PDB file of C-alpha atoms in Angstrom:
ATOM      1  CA  UNK C   1     106.031  80.793  66.604  1.00  0.00           C
ATOM      2  CA  UNK C   2     106.162  84.535  66.108  1.00  0.00           C
ATOM      3  CA  UNK C   3     106.635  86.703  69.133  1.00  0.00           C
ATOM      4  CA  UNK C   4     103.432  88.697  69.459  1.00  0.00           C
ATOM      5  CA  UNK C   5     104.996  91.065  71.970  1.00  0.00           C
ATOM      6  CA  UNK C   6     106.728  92.990  69.193  1.00  0.00           C
ATOM      7  CA  UNK C   7     104.875  96.198  68.478  1.00  0.00           C
ATOM      8  CA  UNK C   8     106.237  98.851  66.163  1.00  0.00           C
ATOM      9  CA  UNK C   9     109.717 100.115  66.855  1.00  0.00           C
ATOM     10  CA  UNK C  10     109.257 100.388  70.601  1.00  0.00           C
ATOM     11  CA  UNK C  11     112.385  99.941  72.656  1.00  0.00           C
ATOM     12  CA  UNK C  12     110.240  97.954  75.070  1.00  0.00           C
ATOM     13  CA  UNK C  13     109.388  95.258  72.516  1.00  0.00           C
ATOM     14  CA  UNK C  14     110.657  91.817  73.541  1.00  0.00           C
ATOM     15  CA  UNK C  15     112.313  90.138  70.578  1.00  0.00           C
ATOM     16  CA  UNK C  16     112.443  86.399  69.896  1.00  0.00           C
ATOM     17  CA  UNK C  17     116.267  86.341  69.845  1.00  0.00           C
ATOM     18  CA  UNK C  18     116.577  88.420  73.005  1.00  0.00           C
ATOM     19  CA  UNK C  19     118.182  86.673  75.994  1.00  0.00           C
ATOM     20  CA  UNK C  20     117.137  88.912  78.911  1.00  0.00           C
ATOM     21  CA  UNK C  21     115.489  92.224  79.718  1.00  0.00           C
ATOM     22  CA  UNK C  22     117.303  95.282  78.321  1.00  0.00           C
ATOM     23  CA  UNK C  23     118.209  98.212  80.561  1.00  0.00           C
ATOM     24  CA  UNK C  24     115.239 100.186  79.194  1.00  0.00           C
ATOM     25  CA  UNK C  25     112.883  97.261  79.801  1.00  0.00           C
ATOM     26  CA  UNK C  26     114.246  96.872  83.339  1.00  0.00           C
ATOM     27  CA  UNK C  27     113.616 100.572  84.023  1.00  0.00           C
ATOM     28  CA  UNK C  28     110.055 100.235  82.691  1.00  0.00           C
ATOM     29  CA  UNK C  29     109.424  97.110  84.767  1.00  0.00           C
ATOM     30  CA  UNK C  30     110.619  98.935  87.856  1.00  0.00           C
ATOM     31  CA  UNK C  31     108.289 101.832  86.990  1.00  0.00           C
ATOM     32  CA  UNK C  32     105.414  99.316  86.765  1.00  0.00           C
ATOM     33  CA  UNK C  33     106.228  98.082  90.274  1.00  0.00           C
ATOM     34  CA  UNK C  34     107.999  94.839  89.377  1.00  0.00           C
ATOM     35  CA  UNK C  35     110.612  93.913  91.977  1.00  0.00           C
ATOM     36  CA  UNK C  36     113.855  93.956  89.993  1.00  0.00           C
ATOM     37  CA  UNK C  37     116.275  92.846  92.716  1.00  0.00           C
ATOM     38  CA  UNK C  38     116.310  89.105  91.950  1.00  0.00           C
ATOM     39  CA  UNK C  39     117.915  88.018  88.674  1.00  0.00           C
ATOM     40  CA  UNK C  40     116.372  84.551  89.037  1.00  0.00           C
ATOM     41  CA  UNK C  41     112.834  85.888  89.404  1.00  0.00           C
ATOM     42  CA  UNK C  42     113.386  88.266  86.485  1.00  0.00           C
ATOM     43  CA  UNK C  43     114.704  85.400  84.345  1.00  0.00           C
ATOM     44  CA  UNK C  44     111.580  83.337  85.011  1.00  0.00           C
ATOM     45  CA  UNK C  45     109.354  86.340  84.270  1.00  0.00           C
ATOM     46  CA  UNK C  46     111.264  87.037  81.039  1.00  0.00           C
ATOM     47  CA  UNK C  47     110.880  83.404  79.978  1.00  0.00           C
ATOM     48  CA  UNK C  48     107.121  83.431  80.679  1.00  0.00           C
ATOM     49  CA  UNK C  49     106.567  86.725  78.831  1.00  0.00           C
ATOM     50  CA  UNK C  50     108.641  85.663  75.833  1.00  0.00           C
ATOM     51  CA  UNK C  51     107.187  82.160  75.515  1.00  0.00           C
ATOM     52  CA  UNK C  52     103.571  83.203  76.087  1.00  0.00           C
ATOM     53  CA  UNK C  53     103.801  86.244  73.823  1.00  0.00           C
ATOM     54  CA  UNK C  54     102.130  88.324  76.530  1.00  0.00           C
ATOM     55  CA  UNK C  55     103.403  91.868  76.995  1.00  0.00           C
ATOM     56  CA  UNK C  56     104.078  93.128  80.533  1.00  0.00           C
ATOM     57  CA  UNK C  57     104.207  96.697  79.182  1.00  0.00           C
ATOM     58  CA  UNK C  58     100.626  96.356  77.936  1.00  0.00           C
ATOM     59  CA  UNK C  59      99.695  94.820  81.303  1.00  0.00           C
ATOM     60  CA  UNK C  60      98.892  91.439  79.772  1.00  0.00           C
ATOM     61  CA  UNK C  61     101.154  89.575  82.221  1.00  0.00           C
ATOM     62  CA  UNK C  62     102.368  90.596  85.676  1.00  0.00           C
ATOM     63  CA  UNK C  63     104.919  89.599  88.262  1.00  0.00           C
ATOM     64  CA  UNK C  64     103.436  90.572  91.607  1.00  0.00           C
ATOM     65  CA  UNK C  65     105.066  90.026  94.981  1.00  0.00           C
ATOM     66  CA  UNK C  66     102.731  88.678  97.642  1.00  0.00           C
ATOM     67  CA  UNK C  67     103.988  87.858 101.117  1.00  0.00           C
ATOM     68  CA  UNK C  68     107.547  88.229  99.850  1.00  0.00           C
ATOM     69  CA  UNK C  69     107.126  85.708  97.016  1.00  0.00           C
ATOM     70  CA  UNK C  70     106.917  86.775  93.367  1.00  0.00           C
ATOM     71  CA  UNK C  71     103.986  85.334  91.439  1.00  0.00           C
ATOM     72  CA  UNK C  72     103.466  85.520  87.694  1.00  0.00           C
ATOM     73  CA  UNK C  73      99.878  85.973  86.614  1.00  0.00           C
ATOM     74  CA  UNK C  74      98.011  86.688  83.413  1.00  0.00           C
ATOM     75  CA  UNK C  75      95.981  89.892  83.389  1.00  0.00           C
ATOM     76  CA  UNK C  76      92.498  90.177  81.926  1.00  0.00           C
ATOM     77  CA  UNK C  77      93.946  91.728  78.742  1.00  0.00           C
ATOM     78  CA  UNK C  78      96.265  88.724  78.452  1.00  0.00           C
ATOM     79  CA  UNK C  79      93.302  86.360  78.700  1.00  0.00           C
ATOM     80  CA  UNK C  80      91.485  88.380  76.009  1.00  0.00           C
ATOM     81  CA  UNK C  81      94.595  88.106  73.812  1.00  0.00           C
ATOM     82  CA  UNK C  82      94.770  84.332  74.326  1.00  0.00           C
ATOM     83  CA  UNK C  83      91.061  83.976  73.476  1.00  0.00           C
ATOM     84  CA  UNK C  84      91.580  86.054  70.329  1.00  0.00           C
ATOM     85  CA  UNK C  85      94.575  83.927  69.328  1.00  0.00           C
ATOM     86  CA  UNK C  86      92.713  80.654  69.743  1.00  0.00           C
ATOM     87  CA  UNK C  87      89.593  81.751  67.897  1.00  0.00           C
ATOM     88  CA  UNK C  88      91.616  83.331  65.087  1.00  0.00           C
ATOM     89  CA  UNK C  89      93.662  80.149  64.702  1.00  0.00           C
ATOM     90  CA  UNK C  90      90.602  77.895  64.738  1.00  0.00           C
ATOM     91  CA  UNK C  91      88.311  80.213  62.786  1.00  0.00           C
ATOM     92  CA  UNK C  92      85.968  80.478  65.741  1.00  0.00           C
ATOM     93  CA  UNK C  93      84.353  83.335  67.598  1.00  0.00           C
ATOM     94  CA  UNK C  94      84.169  84.438  71.199  1.00  0.00           C
ATOM     95  CA  UNK C  95      82.780  87.310  73.196  1.00  0.00           C
ATOM     96  CA  UNK C  96      81.315  88.355  76.502  1.00  0.00           C
ATOM     97  CA  UNK C  97      77.636  88.705  75.735  1.00  0.00           C
ATOM     98  CA  UNK C  98      76.234  89.590  79.150  1.00  0.00           C
ATOM     99  CA  UNK C  99      77.416  90.734  82.584  1.00  0.00           C
ATOM    100  CA  UNK C 100      75.204  91.006  85.667  1.00  0.00           C
ATOM    101  CA  UNK C 101      75.739  92.001  89.279  1.00  0.00           C
ATOM    102  CA  UNK C 102      73.881  90.845  92.349  1.00  0.00           C
ATOM    103  CA  UNK C 103      73.372  92.502  95.720  1.00  0.00           C
ATOM    104  CA  UNK C 104      72.708  90.843  99.045  1.00  0.00           C
ATOM    105  CA  UNK C 105      69.025  90.803  98.039  1.00  0.00           C
ATOM    106  CA  UNK C 106      69.691  88.143  95.365  1.00  0.00           C
ATOM    107  CA  UNK C 107      68.429  90.321  92.509  1.00  0.00           C
ATOM    108  CA  UNK C 108      70.547  90.376  89.327  1.00  0.00           C
ATOM    109  CA  UNK C 109      70.955  93.706  87.500  1.00  0.00           C
ATOM    110  CA  UNK C 110      72.775  94.646  84.296  1.00  0.00           C
ATOM    111  CA  UNK C 111      74.374  97.757  85.776  1.00  0.00           C
ATOM    112  CA  UNK C 112      75.638  98.195  89.347  1.00  0.00           C
ATOM    113  CA  UNK C 113      74.427 101.548  90.684  1.00  0.00           C
ATOM    114  CA  UNK C 114      74.501 100.866  94.417  1.00  0.00           C
ATOM    115  CA  UNK C 115      77.164 102.133  96.784  1.00  0.00           C
ATOM    116  CA  UNK C 116      79.705  99.530  97.840  1.00  0.00           C
ATOM    117  CA  UNK C 117      80.644  96.235  96.298  1.00  0.00           C
ATOM    118  CA  UNK C 118      78.136  93.827  94.756  1.00  0.00           C
ATOM    119  CA  UNK C 119      77.794  90.402  96.348  1.00  0.00           C
ATOM    120  CA  UNK C 120      78.535  88.684  93.014  1.00  0.00           C
ATOM    121  CA  UNK C 121      78.999  89.065  89.284  1.00  0.00           C
ATOM    122  CA  UNK C 122      77.715  86.731  86.581  1.00  0.00           C
ATOM    123  CA  UNK C 123      79.228  86.665  83.100  1.00  0.00           C
ATOM    124  CA  UNK C 124      78.016  84.864  80.004  1.00  0.00           C
ATOM    125  CA  UNK C 125      80.763  84.124  77.490  1.00  0.00           C
ATOM    126  CA  UNK C 126      79.950  82.894  74.007  1.00  0.00           C
ATOM    127  CA  UNK C 127      82.357  80.701  72.070  1.00  0.00           C
ATOM    128  CA  UNK C 128      81.486  79.359  68.655  1.00  0.00           C
ATOM    129  CA  UNK C 129      77.788  79.844  69.332  1.00  0.00           C
ATOM    130  CA  UNK C 130      77.775  78.085  72.721  1.00  0.00           C
ATOM    131  CA  UNK C 131      77.141  79.993  75.946  1.00  0.00           C
ATOM    132  CA  UNK C 132      79.079  79.496  79.173  1.00  0.00           C
ATOM    133  CA  UNK C 133      77.955  81.125  82.414  1.00  0.00           C
ATOM    134  CA  UNK C 134      80.030  81.672  85.520  1.00  0.00           C
ATOM    135  CA  UNK C 135      79.497  83.480  88.796  1.00  0.00           C
ATOM    136  CA  UNK C 136      82.159  85.029  91.018  1.00  0.00           C
ATOM    137  CA  UNK C 137      81.297  85.803  94.643  1.00  0.00           C
ATOM    138  CA  UNK C 138      82.910  88.892  96.105  1.00  0.00           C
ATOM    139  CA  UNK C 139      83.188  87.155  99.488  1.00  0.00           C
ATOM    140  CA  UNK C 140      85.544  84.576  97.948  1.00  0.00           C
ATOM    141  CA  UNK C 141      88.092  87.230  96.969  1.00  0.00           C
ATOM    142  CA  UNK C 142      90.257  88.843  99.621  1.00  0.00           C
ATOM    143  CA  UNK C 143      91.727  91.474  97.310  1.00  0.00           C
ATOM    144  CA  UNK C 144      92.202  94.784  99.066  1.00  0.00           C
ATOM    145  CA  UNK C 145      94.106  96.753  96.433  1.00  0.00           C
ATOM    146  CA  UNK C 146      93.192 100.266  95.359  1.00  0.00           C
ATOM    147  CA  UNK C 147      91.258  99.115  92.276  1.00  0.00           C
ATOM    148  CA  UNK C 148      89.020  96.894  94.450  1.00  0.00           C
ATOM    149  CA  UNK C 149      88.222  99.953  96.562  1.00  0.00           C
ATOM    150  CA  UNK C 150      87.754 102.250  93.555  1.00  0.00           C
ATOM    151  CA  UNK C 151      85.685  99.964  91.289  1.00  0.00           C
ATOM    152  CA  UNK C 152      84.628  96.757  93.029  1.00  0.00           C
ATOM    153  CA  UNK C 153      81.882  95.947  90.490  1.00  0.00           C
ATOM    154  CA  UNK C 154      84.375  95.909  87.605  1.00  0.00           C
ATOM    155  CA  UNK C 155      86.935  93.909  89.565  1.00  0.00           C
ATOM    156  CA  UNK C 156      84.500  91.116  90.503  1.00  0.00           C
ATOM    157  CA  UNK C 157      83.214  91.052  86.913  1.00  0.00           C
ATOM    158  CA  UNK C 158      86.804  90.557  85.698  1.00  0.00           C
ATOM    159  CA  UNK C 159      87.112  87.600  88.075  1.00  0.00           C
ATOM    160  CA  UNK C 160      83.990  86.076  86.544  1.00  0.00           C
ATOM    161  CA  UNK C 161      85.281  86.737  83.008  1.00  0.00           C
TER     162      UNK C 161
END
């Protein structure tokens, strides 16, 4: 399996034969807010990034500390990359054909223009000609980060995606 993290001659590229983060990668991870004080946590994160081919420097995979415990999670760009990989390998297609938002009034709209967060987002994903619909309810997410305050409609749509 080729390591898809490699991009150009960047010193941040993770190489297949690499054993651990380099000093430059560690500095970049720290800049991105990754807790770099536990070698064990960093080793697990390195393993996940290298084996999945997802690039933490492109924000495809994250290690986020919640309640003192590091958690590795795939970002939306990582999920897009995985979808692209699968459909390229199988000769298929995929895409997000429609996104809608809903207010407390129960009316779905294709653009969220109201102040405040929508009550829900609905996304229709197409894969190989079939459509899959999912709805994410804002009330089911307790995220309070700055992006949820700045652009709640986009954040709930990403959850639905």
